[in-house]
Coordinates of C-alpha atoms in Angstrom, one line a residue:
M1 CA 7.5 -25.1 -11.2
L2 CA 5.1 -23.2 -13.4
Q3 CA 2.7 -26.2 -13.3
K4 CA 2.9 -26.3 -9.5
V5 CA 2.0 -22.6 -9.3
Q6 CA -0.8 -23.0 -11.9
H7 CA -2.2 -25.9 -9.9
Y8 CA -2.1 -23.9 -6.7
I9 CA -3.9 -21.0 -8.4
D10 CA -6.5 -23.3 -9.8
S11 CA -7.1 -25.3 -6.6
H12 CA -7.6 -22.1 -4.5
Q13 CA -9.5 -20.3 -7.3
L14 CA -7.2 -17.3 -7.1
L15 CA -7.7 -16.2 -10.7
S16 CA -10.2 -16.3 -13.4
P17 CA -9.6 -15.5 -17.1
T18 CA -10.9 -12.0 -16.6
T19 CA -9.1 -11.1 -13.3
K20 CA -7.1 -7.9 -13.5
I21 CA -4.0 -8.2 -11.3
L22 CA -1.7 -5.7 -9.7
A23 CA 1.6 -7.4 -8.7
A24 CA 3.5 -5.9 -5.7
V25 CA 7.2 -5.9 -6.9
S26 CA 9.9 -4.6 -4.6
G27 CA 12.8 -5.7 -6.9
G28 CA 13.9 -8.4 -4.5
L29 CA 14.3 -12.1 -5.3
D30 CA 10.7 -13.2 -4.3
S31 CA 8.9 -10.4 -6.2
V32 CA 11.0 -10.8 -9.3
V33 CA 10.0 -14.4 -9.5
L34 CA 6.3 -13.4 -9.0
A35 CA 6.5 -11.1 -12.0
D36 CA 8.3 -13.6 -14.1
V37 CA 5.9 -16.4 -13.3
L38 CA 2.8 -14.3 -14.0
H39 CA 4.4 -13.3 -17.3
R40 CA 5.2 -16.9 -18.3
L41 CA 1.7 -18.0 -17.3
K42 CA 0.4 -15.3 -19.5
V43 CA -1.5 -13.7 -16.7
P44 CA -2.2 -10.0 -17.5
F45 CA -0.8 -7.8 -14.7
A46 CA 0.5 -4.3 -13.8
V47 CA 3.3 -3.6 -11.4
L48 CA 3.1 -1.7 -8.1
H49 CA 6.3 -0.6 -6.4
C50 CA 6.7 1.1 -2.9
N51 CA 9.6 3.4 -2.3
F52 CA 9.7 3.8 1.5
G53 CA 12.8 6.1 1.3
L54 CA 14.6 4.3 4.1
R55 CA 17.8 3.5 2.3
G56 CA 18.5 6.6 0.3
E57 CA 19.9 6.1 -3.1
E58 CA 19.5 2.3 -2.7
S59 CA 15.7 2.7 -2.5
D60 CA 15.7 4.9 -5.6
A61 CA 17.8 2.4 -7.4
D62 CA 15.3 -0.3 -6.5
E63 CA 12.5 1.8 -8.0
L64 CA 14.4 2.3 -11.2
F65 CA 15.2 -1.4 -11.4
V66 CA 11.5 -2.3 -11.1
R67 CA 10.4 0.4 -13.6
K68 CA 12.8 -1.2 -16.1
L69 CA 11.5 -4.7 -15.2
A70 CA 7.9 -3.6 -15.9
K71 CA 9.0 -2.2 -19.3
Q72 CA 10.8 -5.5 -20.1
Y73 CA 7.6 -7.4 -19.5
G74 CA 5.5 -4.7 -21.3
V75 CA 3.2 -4.0 -18.4
P76 CA 2.0 -0.8 -16.7
F77 CA 4.1 0.5 -13.8
Y78 CA 2.9 2.5 -10.8
S79 CA 5.1 3.6 -7.9
E80 CA 4.7 5.6 -4.7
Q81 CA 7.2 7.3 -2.4
F82 CA 6.3 7.4 1.2
Q83 CA 7.4 9.5 4.2
T84 CA 7.7 6.3 6.3
E85 CA 9.8 7.6 9.1
A86 CA 7.5 10.6 9.7
F87 CA 4.5 8.3 9.8
A88 CA 6.2 5.9 12.2
Q89 CA 7.3 8.8 14.5
Q90 CA 3.8 10.3 14.5
E91 CA 2.1 7.0 15.3
G92 CA 4.8 5.8 17.7
I93 CA 5.1 2.5 15.8
S94 CA 8.0 0.6 14.3
I95 CA 9.3 1.4 10.8
Q96 CA 8.2 -2.1 9.7
M97 CA 4.6 -1.6 10.9
A98 CA 4.5 1.9 9.4
A99 CA 5.7 0.6 6.0
R100 CA 3.1 -2.2 6.1
S101 CA 0.2 0.2 7.0
L102 CA 1.2 2.6 4.2
R103 CA 1.8 -0.1 1.7
Y104 CA -1.5 -1.9 2.0
A105 CA -3.5 1.3 2.2
W106 CA -1.9 2.4 -1.0
F107 CA -2.4 -1.0 -2.7
E108 CA -6.1 -0.9 -2.0
Q109 CA -6.3 2.8 -3.1
M110 CA -4.7 1.9 -6.4
R111 CA -6.8 -1.2 -6.9
T112 CA -10.0 0.7 -6.6
Q113 CA -9.0 3.8 -8.5
L114 CA -7.5 1.9 -11.4
G115 CA -10.3 -0.7 -11.6
Y116 CA -8.2 -3.9 -10.8
D117 CA -9.6 -7.0 -9.1
A118 CA -6.8 -8.3 -7.0
I119 CA -3.3 -7.6 -5.7
A120 CA -0.7 -10.4 -5.9
T121 CA 2.1 -10.5 -3.4
A122 CA 5.2 -12.8 -3.5
H123 CA 4.7 -14.6 -0.1
H124 CA 5.9 -18.2 -0.1
Q125 CA 6.0 -21.2 2.3
S126 CA 9.1 -19.9 4.1
D127 CA 7.3 -16.6 4.7
A128 CA 4.3 -18.4 6.1
L129 CA 6.5 -20.4 8.5
E130 CA 8.4 -17.3 9.7
T131 CA 5.1 -15.5 10.2
V132 CA 3.6 -18.2 12.5
L133 CA 6.8 -18.5 14.5
L134 CA 6.8 -14.7 15.1
N135 CA 3.1 -14.7 16.0
L136 CA 3.8 -17.5 18.5
V137 CA 6.5 -15.4 20.1
R138 CA 4.4 -12.3 20.3
G139 CA 1.2 -14.0 21.3
T140 CA -1.6 -14.9 18.9
G141 CA -5.0 -16.5 18.3
L142 CA -6.2 -18.8 15.6
A143 CA -5.6 -16.3 12.8
G144 CA -2.0 -15.9 13.8
L145 CA -1.5 -19.7 13.7
H146 CA -2.9 -20.2 10.2
G147 CA -0.1 -18.3 8.6
I148 CA -0.5 -16.4 5.4
L149 CA -3.7 -17.3 3.5
P150 CA -3.8 -18.0 -0.2
Q151 CA -6.4 -15.2 -0.4
N152 CA -7.4 -12.5 2.0
G153 CA -9.9 -10.1 0.6
H154 CA -8.4 -8.7 -2.6
L155 CA -4.9 -9.9 -1.7
I156 CA -3.7 -13.2 -3.4
R157 CA -0.5 -15.2 -2.9
P158 CA 0.1 -17.4 -6.0
L159 CA 3.6 -18.5 -4.8
L160 CA 2.5 -20.1 -1.4
A161 CA 3.1 -23.5 -2.9
L162 CA 6.8 -22.8 -3.2
T163 CA 9.7 -22.5 -0.7
K164 CA 12.4 -19.9 -0.7
D165 CA 14.8 -22.5 -2.2
D166 CA 12.3 -23.1 -5.1
L167 CA 12.3 -19.4 -5.9
Y168 CA 16.1 -19.2 -5.8
D169 CA 16.4 -22.2 -8.1
W170 CA 14.0 -20.7 -10.6
L171 CA 15.7 -17.3 -10.6
T172 CA 19.2 -18.8 -11.1
S173 CA 18.0 -21.3 -13.8
K174 CA 16.4 -18.4 -15.8
R175 CA 19.4 -16.1 -15.1
L176 CA 17.1 -13.3 -13.8
A177 CA 18.5 -10.3 -12.1
W178 CA 17.2 -9.0 -8.8
R179 CA 18.0 -6.3 -6.1
E180 CA 19.3 -7.4 -2.8
D181 CA 18.0 -5.4 0.2
S182 CA 21.0 -4.8 2.5
S183 CA 18.6 -4.7 5.5
N184 CA 17.7 -8.4 4.9
E185 CA 20.9 -9.5 6.7
S186 CA 20.4 -7.4 9.7
R187 CA 19.6 -9.4 12.9
K188 CA 18.0 -6.3 14.5
Y189 CA 14.8 -7.1 12.7
A190 CA 12.8 -9.9 14.3
R191 CA 11.9 -11.7 11.0
N192 CA 15.5 -11.8 10.0
L193 CA 16.5 -13.2 13.3
V194 CA 13.9 -16.0 12.9
R195 CA 15.0 -16.6 9.3
H196 CA 18.7 -16.8 10.0
E197 CA 18.9 -18.2 13.5
V198 CA 15.7 -20.1 14.4
V199 CA 14.6 -21.8 11.2
P200 CA 18.0 -23.4 10.5
V201 CA 17.8 -25.1 13.9
L202 CA 14.3 -26.4 13.3
K203 CA 15.4 -27.8 10.0
Q204 CA 18.0 -29.8 11.7
L205 CA 15.1 -31.5 13.6
N206 CA 13.0 -31.8 10.4
P207 CA 14.6 -31.2 7.0
N208 CA 11.1 -31.2 5.4
L209 CA 10.0 -28.4 7.8
E210 CA 8.1 -26.3 5.2
E211 CA 6.2 -29.3 3.8
T212 CA 5.0 -30.7 7.1
F213 CA 4.3 -27.2 8.4
T214 CA 2.1 -26.5 5.4
Q215 CA 0.0 -29.6 6.3
T216 CA -0.3 -28.3 9.9
L217 CA -1.5 -24.9 8.5
E218 CA -4.2 -26.6 6.4
R219 CA -5.6 -28.2 9.6
L220 CA -5.5 -25.0 11.5
Q221 CA -7.2 -23.1 8.7
G222 CA -10.0 -25.7 8.8
A223 CA -10.4 -25.1 12.5
E224 CA -10.5 -21.4 12.0
A225 CA -13.2 -21.8 9.2
V226 CA -15.5 -23.5 11.8
F227 CA -14.9 -20.6 14.2
L228 CA -15.5 -18.0 11.5
A229 CA -18.9 -19.6 10.5
S230 CA -20.2 -18.8 14.0
F231 CA -18.4 -15.4 14.1
Q232 CA -20.2 -14.2 11.0
E233 CA -23.6 -14.5 12.8
I234 CA -22.3 -12.3 15.6
R235 CA -20.8 -9.8 13.1
A236 CA -24.2 -9.5 11.4
K237 CA -25.8 -8.6 14.8
T238 CA -23.0 -6.3 15.9
Q239 CA -21.6 -4.3 13.0
R240 CA -22.9 -1.8 10.5
T241 CA -21.3 0.7 8.2
E242 CA -22.7 4.0 7.1
N243 CA -20.9 6.6 4.9
G244 CA -17.5 5.1 5.5
T245 CA -18.0 4.9 9.3
T246 CA -18.2 1.6 11.1
Y247 CA -20.4 1.1 14.2
L248 CA -20.2 -1.8 16.6
S249 CA -23.0 -2.5 19.1
I250 CA -21.7 -3.2 22.5
A251 CA -24.6 -5.3 23.9
P252 CA -24.1 -8.4 21.7
L253 CA -20.5 -8.5 22.6
Q254 CA -21.2 -8.2 26.3
Q255 CA -23.6 -11.1 26.0
S256 CA -21.1 -13.4 24.2
P257 CA -19.0 -16.0 26.1
A258 CA -15.7 -14.5 24.9
P259 CA -16.2 -10.7 24.4
V260 CA -12.6 -9.8 24.0
V261 CA -11.9 -12.6 21.4
L262 CA -14.8 -11.6 19.3
L263 CA -14.1 -7.9 19.6
H264 CA -10.6 -8.4 18.5
E265 CA -11.8 -10.3 15.4
L266 CA -14.1 -7.3 14.6
L267 CA -11.3 -4.8 15.1
K268 CA -8.5 -6.7 13.2
P269 CA -9.4 -5.2 9.8
F270 CA -8.8 -1.8 11.4
Q271 CA -5.3 -2.9 12.7
F272 CA -6.2 -2.8 16.5
S273 CA -4.2 -5.3 18.6
Y274 CA -5.5 -7.8 21.1
V275 CA -4.3 -5.7 24.0
Q276 CA -6.2 -2.8 22.6
A277 CA -9.3 -5.0 22.3
Q278 CA -8.9 -5.8 26.0
E279 CA -8.7 -2.1 26.8
V280 CA -11.7 -1.3 24.6
A281 CA -13.7 -4.0 26.3
A282 CA -12.8 -2.7 29.7
A283 CA -14.3 0.7 28.6
F284 CA -17.7 -0.8 27.7
A285 CA -19.2 0.3 31.0
G286 CA -17.3 3.6 31.1
L287 CA -18.3 7.1 30.0
S288 CA -18.7 8.1 26.3
G289 CA -15.8 9.8 24.5
K290 CA -12.9 7.5 25.3
S291 CA -10.8 7.0 22.2
F292 CA -8.3 4.5 20.9
A293 CA -6.1 4.6 17.9
S294 CA -4.5 2.1 15.5
P295 CA -2.0 3.0 12.8
T296 CA -4.9 3.4 10.3
H297 CA -8.1 4.1 12.4
V298 CA -9.6 5.8 15.4
L299 CA -12.2 4.2 17.7
V300 CA -14.4 6.1 20.0
K301 CA -16.8 4.7 22.6
D302 CA -20.1 6.5 22.1
R303 CA -22.9 5.5 24.5
E304 CA -24.0 1.9 23.4
E305 CA -21.7 1.8 20.3
L306 CA -18.1 1.8 19.2
V307 CA -17.5 4.2 16.3
I308 CA -14.6 3.6 14.0
T309 CA -13.3 6.1 11.4
A310 CA -10.3 5.9 9.1
K311 CA -7.3 8.2 9.5
N312 CA -6.1 10.2 6.6
L313 CA -2.9 8.5 5.5
E314 CA -2.6 10.6 2.3
V315 CA -0.3 13.0 4.0
F316 CA 2.3 10.2 4.0
G317 CA 1.7 9.1 0.4
S318 CA -0.3 10.4 -2.5
V319 CA -3.6 10.3 -4.3
A320 CA -3.8 9.0 -7.8
L321 CA -5.6 11.2 -10.4
P322 CA -6.9 8.9 -13.2
E323 CA -7.1 10.2 -16.7
Q324 CA -10.9 9.9 -16.8
A325 CA -11.5 11.8 -13.5
T326 CA -13.5 15.1 -13.6
Q327 CA -13.1 15.8 -9.9
L328 CA -11.3 14.3 -7.0
T329 CA -11.0 15.0 -3.2
F330 CA -7.5 14.9 -1.6
G331 CA -6.6 16.0 1.8
P332 CA -8.7 19.1 2.6
Y333 CA -9.1 20.0 -1.1
L334 CA -11.3 19.4 -4.1
A335 CA -9.9 19.3 -7.6
K336 CA -12.0 19.8 -10.7
I337 CA -10.5 18.7 -14.0
T338 CA -11.5 19.8 -17.5
R339 CA -10.1 19.4 -20.9
K340 CA -10.4 22.3 -23.3
S341 CA -9.3 23.2 -26.9
A342 CA -6.1 25.3 -27.0
E343 CA -7.6 27.4 -29.8
G344 CA -8.7 30.8 -28.3
Y345 CA -7.9 29.6 -24.7
K346 CA -7.0 32.2 -22.1
I347 CA -5.0 31.2 -19.2
P348 CA -6.8 31.9 -15.9
R349 CA -5.1 34.4 -13.5
S350 CA -6.3 32.6 -10.4
K351 CA -3.6 31.0 -8.3
D352 CA -6.0 28.1 -7.7
T353 CA -6.2 27.1 -11.3
V354 CA -3.4 25.7 -13.5
A355 CA -3.5 25.2 -17.3
L356 CA -1.1 22.5 -18.6
D357 CA -0.4 21.0 -22.1
A358 CA -2.5 17.8 -21.9
E359 CA -0.1 16.0 -24.3
L360 CA 2.9 16.6 -21.9
V361 CA 1.4 15.1 -18.7
R362 CA 1.5 11.3 -17.9
F363 CA -1.5 9.7 -16.2
P364 CA -2.3 8.7 -13.6
L365 CA -1.1 12.0 -12.1
K366 CA -0.4 12.2 -8.4
L367 CA -1.4 14.7 -5.7
R368 CA 0.7 14.7 -2.6
P369 CA 2.1 17.0 0.1
W370 CA 5.4 18.5 -0.9
K371 CA 8.5 17.2 0.8
Q372 CA 12.1 18.2 1.4
G373 CA 14.2 17.8 -1.7
D374 CA 11.3 18.4 -4.2
W375 CA 12.3 20.7 -7.0
F376 CA 10.7 22.1 -10.2
I377 CA 11.4 24.5 -13.0
P378 CA 9.5 27.7 -12.5
L379 CA 7.4 29.0 -15.4
G380 CA 9.5 31.0 -17.8
M381 CA 12.8 29.7 -16.5
N382 CA 15.2 26.9 -17.4
G383 CA 16.9 26.3 -14.0
K384 CA 15.7 24.2 -11.1
K385 CA 14.3 25.6 -7.9
K386 CA 13.6 23.9 -4.7
V387 CA 10.0 24.0 -3.4
S388 CA 11.4 24.9 0.0
D389 CA 13.0 28.0 -1.5
L390 CA 9.8 28.9 -3.3
L391 CA 7.8 28.8 0.0
I392 CA 10.5 31.0 1.6
D393 CA 10.2 33.5 -1.3
K394 CA 6.5 33.4 -1.0
K395 CA 6.7 34.0 2.8
V396 CA 4.5 31.0 3.5
P397 CA 4.3 30.7 7.4
A398 CA 5.9 27.6 8.8
N399 CA 2.7 26.2 10.2
L400 CA 1.0 26.5 6.7
K401 CA 3.9 24.8 4.8
P402 CA 2.6 21.2 5.5
D403 CA -0.7 22.2 3.8
V404 CA 1.1 22.8 0.4
W405 CA 0.5 20.0 -2.1
V406 CA 2.0 19.3 -5.5
L407 CA 0.8 17.8 -8.7
V408 CA 3.1 15.1 -10.1
S409 CA 3.4 13.8 -13.6
D410 CA 5.5 10.6 -13.7
A411 CA 8.4 11.7 -11.4
S412 CA 8.2 15.5 -12.2
L413 CA 6.4 18.2 -10.4
A414 CA 3.9 19.8 -12.7
W415 CA 2.3 22.3 -10.3
I416 CA 3.1 23.6 -6.8
I417 CA -0.6 23.9 -6.0
G418 CA -1.7 27.4 -5.3
H419 CA 1.7 28.8 -6.1
Q420 CA 3.4 28.1 -9.5
P421 CA 3.3 25.6 -12.4
D422 CA 6.4 23.9 -13.9
N423 CA 7.8 25.3 -17.1
R424 CA 8.0 21.8 -18.7
F425 CA 4.2 21.5 -18.9
K426 CA 3.4 25.0 -20.0
I427 CA 1.0 25.8 -22.9
S428 CA 2.8 26.8 -26.1
E429 CA 2.0 27.5 -29.7
N430 CA 2.1 23.7 -30.3
T431 CA -0.5 22.9 -27.6
Q432 CA -3.7 21.3 -29.0
Q433 CA -5.5 20.5 -25.8
V434 CA -5.4 22.1 -22.4
L435 CA -5.7 20.2 -19.1
E436 CA -7.2 22.7 -16.7
I437 CA -7.3 21.9 -13.0
T438 CA -8.9 24.1 -10.3
V439 CA -8.3 23.3 -6.6
T440 CA -10.5 24.7 -3.8
R441 CA -10.4 24.1 -0.1
I442 CA -13.4 22.1 1.2

């Protein structure tokens, strides 16, 4: 099987000898195989793990399992805990879509901040089949028919040459452990319904379904390539990006033979649906100011252009603070980071500055909004205190509590920003170097 994966990687040019890989590992069967295969192929990689907090202790146990797996392979481990339900409720979208939006936004954030080249996911042939069947049911264009691509931007899928049965056989033959997500058996999720009820029926008609389906996907991908060659010319005339904002000129779209189809292609990277593309196109001749929202972006019709800006998803996740950073913007704040000798150092009295023992923190640090259940050990004390209780004691108004952020080292809170540091990271007589962080509102 290793040779098959290596051949697939080589034939699709997914990796080079210098490619730095982040592997998305949930702890499930598929991702455990991904980590093991990368390890056996001697591909250097680090592990990314998303904890969506949807299954309580089970989610936390998954995170611990993946952390131990990364340690077993001797590779770096990075995790993130998301407020998935809050994001889904705010956006009026499904939990699955919310998790997907948060996951891929965080993947790209980590890739750029840590200096990696690509993110590997554990998608396989069976996933590709299920994806196309779901797209057909929901309605789709060419992109929905090509299934999951070997490479999409910085995302790569080294296991697409394999079926689910291949992965299971590998796992059992190597006696590898994995975590079983209890939600995988629930028929209330569309993908599970297709996996457990639809695909088995299709396999009765064609036992080699995945193999023949893969051949069909290759032909569809070729047809899409022809379409995209023409599409790129239209994109060049229509789209420009300045300072993180994307602008689409309306006139070239109106003059095209299929404005909605082309507009949807332009809007897909920003997670707008085909129905929304229809609504935006219908507003071409309308007044300026009409807005549309996807899970990750906001689009506004402004005279002869469409203006697209990104939403701030940090409130539902966190911002990584790399060891080499000297300043960093997060939420409405700017953090300035300096290292100083502990000899003769005087701790600042400002509530906006914290001084920590640089040897006690673990990078990358994280900056995120506080959440219910967070606790820390107040400076000078030994017992735990909930952040919610601290904010009550400080008489922080209810409408200002969501603006309180925390600095996290590994899994421990090091500073309730603007309020109090954690005793575990305090400067002591043994401190040699001080990590000083000052946070100001932008």
